[in-house]
Every structure is written in C-alpha cells, then in structure tokens.
Short mmCIF file of C-alpha atoms and ligand atoms in Angstrom, two decimals:
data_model
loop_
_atom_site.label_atom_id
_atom_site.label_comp_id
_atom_site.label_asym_id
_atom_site.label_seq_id
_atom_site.Cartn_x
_atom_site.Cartn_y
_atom_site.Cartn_z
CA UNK A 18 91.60 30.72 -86.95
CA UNK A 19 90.19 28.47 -89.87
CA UNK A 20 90.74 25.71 -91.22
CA UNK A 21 89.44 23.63 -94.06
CA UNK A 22 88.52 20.09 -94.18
CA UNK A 23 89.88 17.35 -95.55
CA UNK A 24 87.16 16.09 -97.87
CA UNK A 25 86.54 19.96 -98.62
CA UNK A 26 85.19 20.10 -101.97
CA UNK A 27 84.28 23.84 -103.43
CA UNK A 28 80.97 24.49 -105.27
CA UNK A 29 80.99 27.97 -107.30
CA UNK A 30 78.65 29.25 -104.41
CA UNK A 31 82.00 29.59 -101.71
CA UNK A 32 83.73 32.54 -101.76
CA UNK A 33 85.64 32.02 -98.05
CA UNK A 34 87.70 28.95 -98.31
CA UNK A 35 90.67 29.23 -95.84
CA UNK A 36 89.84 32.46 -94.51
CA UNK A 37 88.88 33.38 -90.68
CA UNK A 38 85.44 34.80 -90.20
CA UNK A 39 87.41 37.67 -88.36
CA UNK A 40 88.70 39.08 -91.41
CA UNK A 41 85.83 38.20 -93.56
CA UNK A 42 83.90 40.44 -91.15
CA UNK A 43 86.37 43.23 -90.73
CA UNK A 44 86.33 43.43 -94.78
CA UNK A 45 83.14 43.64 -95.52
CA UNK A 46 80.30 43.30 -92.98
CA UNK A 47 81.53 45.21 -89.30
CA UNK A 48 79.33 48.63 -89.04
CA UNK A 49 76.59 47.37 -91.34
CA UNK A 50 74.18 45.97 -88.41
CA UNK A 51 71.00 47.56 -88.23
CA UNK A 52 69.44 49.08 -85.33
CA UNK A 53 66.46 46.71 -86.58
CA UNK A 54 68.39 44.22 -84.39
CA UNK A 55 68.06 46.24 -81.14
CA UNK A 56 64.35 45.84 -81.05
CA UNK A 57 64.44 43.78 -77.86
CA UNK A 58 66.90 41.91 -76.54
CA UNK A 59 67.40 37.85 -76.85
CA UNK A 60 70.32 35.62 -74.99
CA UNK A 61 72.20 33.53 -77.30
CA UNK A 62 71.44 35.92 -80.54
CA UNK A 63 73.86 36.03 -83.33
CA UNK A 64 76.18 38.40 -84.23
CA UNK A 65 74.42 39.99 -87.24
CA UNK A 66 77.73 40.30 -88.26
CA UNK A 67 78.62 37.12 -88.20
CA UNK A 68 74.90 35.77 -89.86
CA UNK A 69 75.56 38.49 -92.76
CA UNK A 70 79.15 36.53 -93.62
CA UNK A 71 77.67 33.31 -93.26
CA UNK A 72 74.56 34.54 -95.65
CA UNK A 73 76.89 35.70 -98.17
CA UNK A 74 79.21 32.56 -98.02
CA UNK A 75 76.60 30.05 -98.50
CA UNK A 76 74.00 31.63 -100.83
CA UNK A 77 73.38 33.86 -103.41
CA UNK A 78 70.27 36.48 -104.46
CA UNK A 79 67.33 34.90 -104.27
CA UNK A 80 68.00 32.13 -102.55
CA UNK A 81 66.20 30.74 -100.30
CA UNK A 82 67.45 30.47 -96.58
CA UNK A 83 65.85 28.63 -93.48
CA UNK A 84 67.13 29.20 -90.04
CA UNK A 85 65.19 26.29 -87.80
CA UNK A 86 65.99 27.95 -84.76
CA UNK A 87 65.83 31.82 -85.69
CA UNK A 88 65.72 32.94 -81.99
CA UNK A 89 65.30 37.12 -82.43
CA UNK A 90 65.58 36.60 -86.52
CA UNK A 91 69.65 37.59 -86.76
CA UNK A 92 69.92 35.23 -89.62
CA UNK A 93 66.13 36.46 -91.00
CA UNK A 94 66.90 39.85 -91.14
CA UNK A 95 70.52 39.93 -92.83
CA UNK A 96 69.01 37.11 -95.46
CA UNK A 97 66.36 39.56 -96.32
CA UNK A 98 68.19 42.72 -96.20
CA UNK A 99 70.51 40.98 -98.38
CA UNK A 100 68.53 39.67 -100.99
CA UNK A 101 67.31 36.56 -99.86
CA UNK A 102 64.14 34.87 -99.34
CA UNK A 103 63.71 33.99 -95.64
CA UNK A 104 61.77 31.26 -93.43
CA UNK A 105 62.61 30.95 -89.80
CA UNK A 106 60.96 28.62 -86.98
CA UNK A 107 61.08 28.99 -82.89
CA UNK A 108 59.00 27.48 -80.43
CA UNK A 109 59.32 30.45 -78.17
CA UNK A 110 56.52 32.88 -78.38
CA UNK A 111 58.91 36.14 -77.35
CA UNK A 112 61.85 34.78 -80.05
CA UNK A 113 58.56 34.77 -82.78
CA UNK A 114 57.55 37.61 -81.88
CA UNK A 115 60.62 39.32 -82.42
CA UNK A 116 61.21 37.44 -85.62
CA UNK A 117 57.96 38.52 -87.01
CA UNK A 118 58.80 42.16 -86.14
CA UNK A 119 62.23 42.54 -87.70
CA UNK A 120 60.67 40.73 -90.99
CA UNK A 121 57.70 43.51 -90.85
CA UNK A 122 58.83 46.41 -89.68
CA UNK A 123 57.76 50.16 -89.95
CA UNK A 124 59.72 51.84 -92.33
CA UNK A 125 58.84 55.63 -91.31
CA UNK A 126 59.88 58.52 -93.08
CA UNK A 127 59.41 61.27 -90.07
CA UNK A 128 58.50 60.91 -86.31
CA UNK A 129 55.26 61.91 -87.42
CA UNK A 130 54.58 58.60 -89.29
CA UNK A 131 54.80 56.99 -86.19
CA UNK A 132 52.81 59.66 -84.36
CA UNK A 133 49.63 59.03 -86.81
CA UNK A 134 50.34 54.96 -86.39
CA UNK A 135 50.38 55.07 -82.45
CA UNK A 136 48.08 57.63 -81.78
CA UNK A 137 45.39 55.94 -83.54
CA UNK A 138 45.85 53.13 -81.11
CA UNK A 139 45.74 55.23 -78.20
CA UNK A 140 42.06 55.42 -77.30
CA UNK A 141 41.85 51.59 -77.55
CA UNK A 142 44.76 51.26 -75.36
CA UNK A 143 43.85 53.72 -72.48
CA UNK A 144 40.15 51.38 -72.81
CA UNK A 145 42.67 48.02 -72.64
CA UNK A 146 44.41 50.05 -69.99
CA UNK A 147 41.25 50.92 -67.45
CA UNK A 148 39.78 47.31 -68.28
CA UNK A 149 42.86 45.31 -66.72
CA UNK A 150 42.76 43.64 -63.68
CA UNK A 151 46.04 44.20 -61.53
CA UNK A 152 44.97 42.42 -58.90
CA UNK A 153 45.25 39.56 -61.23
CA UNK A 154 48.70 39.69 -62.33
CA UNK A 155 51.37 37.47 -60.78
CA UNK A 156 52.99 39.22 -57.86
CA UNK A 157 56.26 38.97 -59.05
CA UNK A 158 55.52 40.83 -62.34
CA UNK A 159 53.73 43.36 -60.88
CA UNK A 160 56.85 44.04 -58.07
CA UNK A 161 58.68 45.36 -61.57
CA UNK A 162 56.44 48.23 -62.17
CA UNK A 163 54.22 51.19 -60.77
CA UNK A 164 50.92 49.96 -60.92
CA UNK A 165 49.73 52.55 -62.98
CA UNK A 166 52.54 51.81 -65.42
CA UNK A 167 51.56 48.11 -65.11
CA UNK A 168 48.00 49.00 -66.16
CA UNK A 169 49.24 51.17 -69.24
CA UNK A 170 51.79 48.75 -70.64
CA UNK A 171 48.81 45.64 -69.87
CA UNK A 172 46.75 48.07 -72.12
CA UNK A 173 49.44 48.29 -74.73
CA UNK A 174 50.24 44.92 -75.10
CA UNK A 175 46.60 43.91 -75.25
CA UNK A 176 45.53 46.31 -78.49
CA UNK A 177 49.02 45.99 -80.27
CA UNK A 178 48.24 42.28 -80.14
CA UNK A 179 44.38 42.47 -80.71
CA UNK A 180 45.90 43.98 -83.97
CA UNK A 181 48.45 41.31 -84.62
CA UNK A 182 50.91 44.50 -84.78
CA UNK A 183 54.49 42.66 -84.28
CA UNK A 184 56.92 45.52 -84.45
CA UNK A 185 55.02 48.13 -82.39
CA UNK A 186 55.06 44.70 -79.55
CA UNK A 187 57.96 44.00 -80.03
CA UNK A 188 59.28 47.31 -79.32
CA UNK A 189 57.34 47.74 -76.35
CA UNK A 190 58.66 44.84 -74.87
CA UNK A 191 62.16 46.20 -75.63
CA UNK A 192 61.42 48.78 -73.25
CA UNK A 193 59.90 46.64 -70.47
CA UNK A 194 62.36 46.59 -67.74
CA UNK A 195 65.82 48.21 -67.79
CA UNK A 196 67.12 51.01 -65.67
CA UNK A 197 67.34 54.28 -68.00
CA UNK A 198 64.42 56.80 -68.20
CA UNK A 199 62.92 55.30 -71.70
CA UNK A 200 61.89 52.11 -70.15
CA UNK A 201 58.91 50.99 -68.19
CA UNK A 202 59.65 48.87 -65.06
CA UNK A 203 61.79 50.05 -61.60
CA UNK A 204 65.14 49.36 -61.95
CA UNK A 205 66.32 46.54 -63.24
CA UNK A 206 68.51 44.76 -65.89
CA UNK A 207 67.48 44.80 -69.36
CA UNK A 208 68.15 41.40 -71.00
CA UNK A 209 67.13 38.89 -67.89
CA UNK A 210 64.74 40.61 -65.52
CA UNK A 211 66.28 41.27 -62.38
CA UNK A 212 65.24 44.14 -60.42
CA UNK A 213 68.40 46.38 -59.19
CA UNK A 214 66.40 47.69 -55.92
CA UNK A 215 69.10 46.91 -53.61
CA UNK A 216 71.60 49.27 -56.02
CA UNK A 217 69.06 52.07 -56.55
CA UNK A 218 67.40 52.30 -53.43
CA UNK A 219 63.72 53.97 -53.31
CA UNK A 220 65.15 56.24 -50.64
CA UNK A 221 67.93 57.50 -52.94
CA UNK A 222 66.46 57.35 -56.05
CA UNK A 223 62.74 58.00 -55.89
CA UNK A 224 62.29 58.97 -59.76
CA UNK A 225 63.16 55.21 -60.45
CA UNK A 226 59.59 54.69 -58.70
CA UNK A 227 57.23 56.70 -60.42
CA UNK A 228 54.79 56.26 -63.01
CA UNK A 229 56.35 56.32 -66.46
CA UNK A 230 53.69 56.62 -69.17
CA UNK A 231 54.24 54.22 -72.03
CA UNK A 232 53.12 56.21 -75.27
CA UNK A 233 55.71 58.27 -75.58
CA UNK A 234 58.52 55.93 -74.99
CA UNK A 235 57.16 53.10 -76.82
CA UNK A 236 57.29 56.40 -79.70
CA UNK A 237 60.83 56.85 -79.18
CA UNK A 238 61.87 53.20 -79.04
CA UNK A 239 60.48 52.51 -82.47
CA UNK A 240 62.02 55.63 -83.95
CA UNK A 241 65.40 54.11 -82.37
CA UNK A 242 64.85 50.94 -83.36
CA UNK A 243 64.20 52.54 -86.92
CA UNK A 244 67.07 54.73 -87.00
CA UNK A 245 69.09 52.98 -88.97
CA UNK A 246 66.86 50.67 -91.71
CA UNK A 247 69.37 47.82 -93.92
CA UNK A 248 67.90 48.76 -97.57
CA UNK A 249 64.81 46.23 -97.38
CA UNK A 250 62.67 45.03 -100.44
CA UNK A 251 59.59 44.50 -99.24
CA UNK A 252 58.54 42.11 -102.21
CA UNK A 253 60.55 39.60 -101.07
CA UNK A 254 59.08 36.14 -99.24
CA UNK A 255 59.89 35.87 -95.51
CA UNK A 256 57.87 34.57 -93.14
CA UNK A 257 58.52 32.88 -89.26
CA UNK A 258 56.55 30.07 -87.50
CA UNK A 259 55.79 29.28 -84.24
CA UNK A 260 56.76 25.81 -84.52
CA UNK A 261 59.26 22.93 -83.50
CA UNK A 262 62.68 23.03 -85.94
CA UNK A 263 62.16 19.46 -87.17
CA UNK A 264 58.11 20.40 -87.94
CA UNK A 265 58.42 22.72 -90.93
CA UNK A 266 56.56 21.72 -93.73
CA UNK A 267 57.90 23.30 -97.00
CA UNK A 268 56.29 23.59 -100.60
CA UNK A 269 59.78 24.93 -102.18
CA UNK A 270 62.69 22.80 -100.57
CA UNK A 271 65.26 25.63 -99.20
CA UNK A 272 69.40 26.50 -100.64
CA UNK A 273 70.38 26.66 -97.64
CA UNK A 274 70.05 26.42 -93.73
CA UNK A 275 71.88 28.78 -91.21
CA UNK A 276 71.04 28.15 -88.06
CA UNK A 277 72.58 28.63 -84.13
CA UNK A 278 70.69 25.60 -82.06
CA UNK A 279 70.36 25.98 -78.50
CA UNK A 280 73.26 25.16 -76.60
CA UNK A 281 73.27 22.09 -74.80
CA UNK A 282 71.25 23.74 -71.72
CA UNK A 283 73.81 26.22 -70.69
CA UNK A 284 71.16 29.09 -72.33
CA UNK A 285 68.02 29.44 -70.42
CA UNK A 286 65.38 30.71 -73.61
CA UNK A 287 62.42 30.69 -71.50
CA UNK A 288 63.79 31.62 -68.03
CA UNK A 289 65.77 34.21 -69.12
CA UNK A 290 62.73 36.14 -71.07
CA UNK A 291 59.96 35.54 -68.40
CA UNK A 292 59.25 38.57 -67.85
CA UNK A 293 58.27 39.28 -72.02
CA UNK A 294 56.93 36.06 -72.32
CA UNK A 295 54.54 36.67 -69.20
CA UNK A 296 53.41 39.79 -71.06
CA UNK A 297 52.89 37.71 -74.19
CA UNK A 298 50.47 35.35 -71.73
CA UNK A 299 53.19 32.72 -71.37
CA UNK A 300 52.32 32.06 -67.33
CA UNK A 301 54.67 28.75 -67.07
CA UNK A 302 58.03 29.41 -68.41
CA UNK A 303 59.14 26.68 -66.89
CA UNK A 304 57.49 24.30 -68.89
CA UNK A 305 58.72 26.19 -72.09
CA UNK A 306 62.12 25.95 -71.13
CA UNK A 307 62.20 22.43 -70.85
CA UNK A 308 61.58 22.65 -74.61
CA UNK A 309 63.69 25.51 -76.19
CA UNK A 310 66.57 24.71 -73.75
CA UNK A 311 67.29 21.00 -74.16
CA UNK A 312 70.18 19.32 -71.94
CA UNK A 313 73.29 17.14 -73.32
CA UNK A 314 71.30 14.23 -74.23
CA UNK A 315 68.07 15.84 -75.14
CA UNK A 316 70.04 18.08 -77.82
CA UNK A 317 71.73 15.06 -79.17
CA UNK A 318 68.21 13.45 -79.75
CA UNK A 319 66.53 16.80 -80.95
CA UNK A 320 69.27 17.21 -83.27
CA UNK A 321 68.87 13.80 -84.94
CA UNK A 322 65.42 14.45 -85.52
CA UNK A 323 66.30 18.56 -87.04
CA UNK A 324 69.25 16.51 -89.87
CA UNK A 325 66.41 13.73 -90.76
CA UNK A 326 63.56 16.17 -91.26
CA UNK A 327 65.59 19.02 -93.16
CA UNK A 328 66.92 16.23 -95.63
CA UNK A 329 63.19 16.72 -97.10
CA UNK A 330 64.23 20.06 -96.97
CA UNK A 331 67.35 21.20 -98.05
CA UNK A 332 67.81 20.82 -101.89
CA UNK A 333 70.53 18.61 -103.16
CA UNK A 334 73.97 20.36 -103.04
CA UNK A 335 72.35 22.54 -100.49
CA UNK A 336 74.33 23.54 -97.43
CA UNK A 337 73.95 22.92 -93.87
CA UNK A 338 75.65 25.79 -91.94
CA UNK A 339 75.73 25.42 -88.21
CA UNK A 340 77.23 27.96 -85.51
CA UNK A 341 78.53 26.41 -82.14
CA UNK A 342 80.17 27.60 -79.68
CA UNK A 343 83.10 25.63 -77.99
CA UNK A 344 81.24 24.50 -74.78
CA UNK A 345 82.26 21.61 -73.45
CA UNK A 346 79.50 20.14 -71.39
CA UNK A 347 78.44 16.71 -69.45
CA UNK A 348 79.87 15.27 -72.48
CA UNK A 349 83.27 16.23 -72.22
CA UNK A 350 82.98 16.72 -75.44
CA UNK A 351 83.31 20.39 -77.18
CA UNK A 352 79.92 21.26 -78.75
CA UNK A 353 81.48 22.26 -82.43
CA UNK A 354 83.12 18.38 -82.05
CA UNK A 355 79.92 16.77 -80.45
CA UNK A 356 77.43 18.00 -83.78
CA UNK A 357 80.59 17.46 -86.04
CA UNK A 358 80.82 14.14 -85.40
CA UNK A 359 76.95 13.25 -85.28
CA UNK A 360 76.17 15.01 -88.82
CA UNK A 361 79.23 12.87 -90.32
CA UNK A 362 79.12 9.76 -88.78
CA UNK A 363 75.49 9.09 -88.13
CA UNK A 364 73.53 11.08 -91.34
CA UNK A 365 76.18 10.57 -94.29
CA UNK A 366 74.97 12.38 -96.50
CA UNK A 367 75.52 15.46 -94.68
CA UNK A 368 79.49 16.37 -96.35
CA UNK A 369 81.83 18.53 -93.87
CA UNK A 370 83.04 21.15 -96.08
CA UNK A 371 84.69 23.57 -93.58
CA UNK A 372 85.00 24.97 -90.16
CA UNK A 373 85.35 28.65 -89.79
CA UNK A 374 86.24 30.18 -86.00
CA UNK A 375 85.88 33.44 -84.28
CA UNK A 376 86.45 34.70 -80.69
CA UNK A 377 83.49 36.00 -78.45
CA UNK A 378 84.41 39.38 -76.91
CA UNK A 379 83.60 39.69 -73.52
CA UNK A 380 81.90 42.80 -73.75
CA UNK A 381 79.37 40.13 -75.96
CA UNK A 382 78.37 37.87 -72.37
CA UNK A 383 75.01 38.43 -71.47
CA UNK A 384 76.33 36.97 -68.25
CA UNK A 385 79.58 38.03 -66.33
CA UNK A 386 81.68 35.14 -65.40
CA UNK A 387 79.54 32.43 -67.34
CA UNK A 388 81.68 29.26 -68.30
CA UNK A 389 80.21 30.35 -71.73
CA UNK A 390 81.42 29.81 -74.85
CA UNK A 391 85.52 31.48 -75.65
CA UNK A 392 85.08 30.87 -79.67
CA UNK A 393 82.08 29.71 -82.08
CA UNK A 394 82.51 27.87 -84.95
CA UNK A 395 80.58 28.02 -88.11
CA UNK A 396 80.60 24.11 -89.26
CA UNK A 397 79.78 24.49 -93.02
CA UNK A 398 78.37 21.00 -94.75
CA UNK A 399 76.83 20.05 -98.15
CA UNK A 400 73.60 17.71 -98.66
CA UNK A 401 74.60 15.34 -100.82
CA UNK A 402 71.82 12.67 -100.98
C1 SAM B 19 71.04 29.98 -80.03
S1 SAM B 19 69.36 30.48 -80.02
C2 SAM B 19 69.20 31.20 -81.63
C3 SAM B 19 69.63 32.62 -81.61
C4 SAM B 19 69.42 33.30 -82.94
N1 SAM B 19 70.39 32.87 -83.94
C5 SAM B 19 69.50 34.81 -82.76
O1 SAM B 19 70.36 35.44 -83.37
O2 SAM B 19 68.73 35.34 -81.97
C6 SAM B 19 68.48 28.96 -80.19
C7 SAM B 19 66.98 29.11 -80.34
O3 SAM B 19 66.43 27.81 -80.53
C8 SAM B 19 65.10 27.84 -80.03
N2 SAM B 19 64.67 26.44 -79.89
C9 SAM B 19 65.06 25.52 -78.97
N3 SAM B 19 64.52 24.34 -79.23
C10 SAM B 19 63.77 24.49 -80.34
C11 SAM B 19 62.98 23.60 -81.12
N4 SAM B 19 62.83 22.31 -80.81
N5 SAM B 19 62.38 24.07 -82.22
C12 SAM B 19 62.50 25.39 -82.56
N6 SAM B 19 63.23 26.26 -81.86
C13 SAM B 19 63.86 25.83 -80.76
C14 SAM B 19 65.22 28.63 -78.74
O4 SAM B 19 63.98 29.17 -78.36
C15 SAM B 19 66.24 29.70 -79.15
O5 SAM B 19 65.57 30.85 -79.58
#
C-alpha cells in the first residue's frame, strides 16, 4: 500500500506518486538484480530491487547519490549500474569491504581471465599460507575449519589484502563458512556463522571434514559472482569510506541520499559477521557492534546528528529517502513513525513528500521466527533550506 502525504508537493524528478513499490517493482525492476550482489552475504541488505526503484524515483543520470549507511553497497551498485555517480559510508570493515568490491569488480570475459588474475597470486599466497601461525588464531575460528584449510584461506586473505584487491576478498569471504562443497569451513550456516556439527555429524558425514583447497573455489565463486554483470560504465565516480554516516566530508554537495540505517538494535552488524570480520583482523566485534548497531535511544541521537550533518550535504531541493521497516521497539513506537516524526518535527527543513510500503517475504528473514520487520517503508522527503 502507498500513500501520499499531505503537504506532498511534486518536483519534475518523481515519477511514482501514489503508486506501491510492489508494482513499481513488478513493472520494471524484478529479475534485473545482479549476481554482483551475491558476493557475500550481509544481514539487513536491501532488496536491490527495491534500491533500483528508489534510485530511479529520486534521481536522474548523473546524479549524484550518497547512501550514509551503504552496508554491502545495494544502493551503490544499482546507482552506478544505473547511471549514477555513487558515494557510500559504513563503519564496518566487512560492509566496506563488500562495498568497495561491488563498485570495482572484475569484469572477465572467459574463466581464463580469472585463471591469469588468481594464479599470479598463487605463489604469494601458498608463502602467506606456510608463514601463518595457527596456533595463534582464536580457538573458536579455527573450530570452523581444517587446519590446513585455515592456513590456505589465512594465506589468501593476507596477499589479496597486501594487494588492496577488494573483489577477489570479498569473494573469498563469500565462501568462508556455509555447508555446500564450494565453501571453506565444516558445516555451518552461511550468513551468521554457526557451525551445523550436531546436524552433520563427523561420523556420518566425514567429507564435511576434510581439507578443501581454496584456489579453486575462490575461482568459481568469482566467476558466479560475475555471471551475471548490470551493464557498468566504468568512467563513472563511485567511491565508499570507512567512516561514521554523519563524518563525510564532501567537495560536490550530493542530489540525493538513499539510505537503510540500522535498525534500532534488533540487527546485530558486527555479531552477526564475526567470523569475516575476524578474517579482516577485526578481533573485538563486540566493541564494533556497539557502534554499527545502536539501541532505541542511541539511534534517535545518531540520527539527529546524520539530518544536521547531511544538510551541508544534500543540495537544496535534494531528497532525503529513508527505508524502515515497521519495528516497533522499546519505544512503542513503529520505526517508519519514530524517524517520521523526528525529521519533521525536530529538523524542518526536511519536507515529507511521501511514504511508499512493501511487504517482506519470509523466504527474505535471515532469521526464522525473528519479531523482524512485516513491511518497510520508503519515507521520501525534500531539503528545503
Ligand atoms: C540496514 S544496514 C544497511 C544495509 C544496506 N542498505 C545493504 O543493502 O546492505 C545499516 C548499516 O549501517 C551501518 N552503520 C551503523 N551505524 C553506522 C554509523 N554510525 N555510520 C556508518 N554506518 C553505520 C551498519 O554497519 C550497517 O551496515
């Protein structure tokens, strides 16, 4: 369902006044995401889907777009593939990482292309590989893998990021723990790292347990994750930073902002990655998470800060567009209601120009019975200073 605002006023730049993001999406955008977007999984990511519409709604060629909290780069991605210029921010290190990788991918024209790029690594890797010191590693990282697999993929990760290579990283940690053959670790779930010992039992299932070399699945994981390029210009600006959402410094202020913040504590960005951030030399997640996954009242602060920076910014006439889900929380308050209300009645010259809703499958849930979101809403507003 959607409805408009009252004080909706329409610039030439909206072309969805009125209209649900469900049929926006089933006319124009479902089937188009990229398998750029499978590189490695995030919790809390966007549907690319959903990012494309909102892209499209609020912008046009060229623009520029800024999404403060990109997360794995859903909004980065379908801005650039769609014309766009492209700036993103995270404070997690995996989320950057991730975001760096979509915006520089490999764009290979046979298997062999990526044969000739990871093959040259390989000698520095198996060198990486022999100098690591397992004994070293925190035991509950290491209980996720052979320990000859552990020494190859500490090998990997150290020469793909001795040579700042993003995507090939990325891609490895895409494959670091799931159950299926292509991935490194014992069995285990693939977007938060739980091992699944007790389901496949050594006893049973003793191929789960062996050594899995990484070269040749890391090769097949970036010619999946590959498989199906968006038509990308590679001209165009895009960049990510490793920084807080209401830090950016800007030397061209942006058209628009389309962003997902973190919701209200009920996503775990740092817990729920440990694993990849661990590989990525993040030791104390817990730390980190007390950052990228802010409670009630820490989320109504950080957000204050995010809609005073970004009004140095966000041009004039710019838009603000924010997707929420409808989590009610210590508040009471539903989320897309709780931001609604402090953009409009604390930071006025923030304009509501529409709300847009759509349902969340349940096939979506990272999490089975999570008191998670049952809609999101994309809360569209103008910068009128
Ligand atoms: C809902 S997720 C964004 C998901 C993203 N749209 C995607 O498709 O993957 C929110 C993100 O905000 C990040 N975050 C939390 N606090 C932040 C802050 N103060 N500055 C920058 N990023 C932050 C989290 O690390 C997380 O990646």
């Amino acid at each position: 369902m959607a409805y408009e605002n009252a004080n909706s006023s329409n610039t030439g730049r909206q072309r969805s006044t009125g209209r649900s993001v469900a049929s926006e999406i089933s006319s124009g955008f479902e089937g188009r995401t990229s398998s750029l977007h499978t590189l490695s999984p995030y919790i809390g990511k966007m549907r690319p889907e959903i990012a494309a519409w909102a892209i499209e709604c609020v912008s046009e060629m060229g623009d520029l777009i800024y999404d403060p909290f990109c997360g794995s780069g859903t909004v980065l991605l379908e801005a650039w593939a769609s014309g766009r210029r492209a700036i993103g921010t995270d404070l997690n290190p995996y989320a950057w990482l991730i975001s760096q990788a979509k915006l520089n991918p490999y764009a290979p024209k046979s298997e062999a292309d990526v044969d000739l790029i990871l093959d040259a690594y390989a000698s520095e890797a198996a060198h990486d590989s022999d100098a690591a010191q397992l004994q070293d590693v925190d035991p509950w990282v290491a209980s996720f893998f052979h320990p000859e697999t552990l020494r190859d993929l500490l090998g990997w990760v150290s020469t793909l990021s001795r040579h700042h290579d993003a995507f090939a990283l990325a891609c490895l940690l895409g494959i670091a723990h799931h159950q299926r053959p292509g991935f490194l670790s014992y069995p285990a779930s693939h977007t938060i790292p739980y091992l699944r010992t007790s389901k496949f039992p050594e006893s049973e299932f003793g191929e789960m347990y062996m050594y899995r070399a990484v070269l040749p699945r890391l090769k097949k994981k970036i010619l999946r994750a590959c498989s199906k390029m968006p038509d990308l210009d590679f001209s165009i600006q895009r960049s990510v930073e490793l920084c807080d959402a209401a830090a950016l410094q800007v030397t061209e202020r942006v058209d628009a902002i389309v962003t997902s913040p973190p919701y209200m504590g009920q996503l775990d960005y740092a817990r729920d990655n440990r694993l990849r951030l661990h590989l990525l030399g993040v030791k104390n997640w817990e730390e980190l998470n007390r950052d990228v996954s802010p409670n009630a009242a820490q989320f109504v602060k950080q957000m204050g800060q995010c809609l005073d920076a970004w009004r140095c910014i966000l041009k004039p006439g710019g838009t603000l567009a924010i997707l929420v889900g409808d989590t009610t929380n210590t508040t009471r308050k539903r989320l897309d209601t709780l931001v609604t209300d402090l953009v409009t009645n604390t930071w006025h010259d923030y304009e509501l120009d529409q709300v847009l809703e759509s349902h969340i499958p349940d096939a979506r849930r990272a999490r089975k019975n999570c008191k998670g979101s049952q809609s999101e809403s994309l809360l569209v507003f103008r910068f009128r200073p």
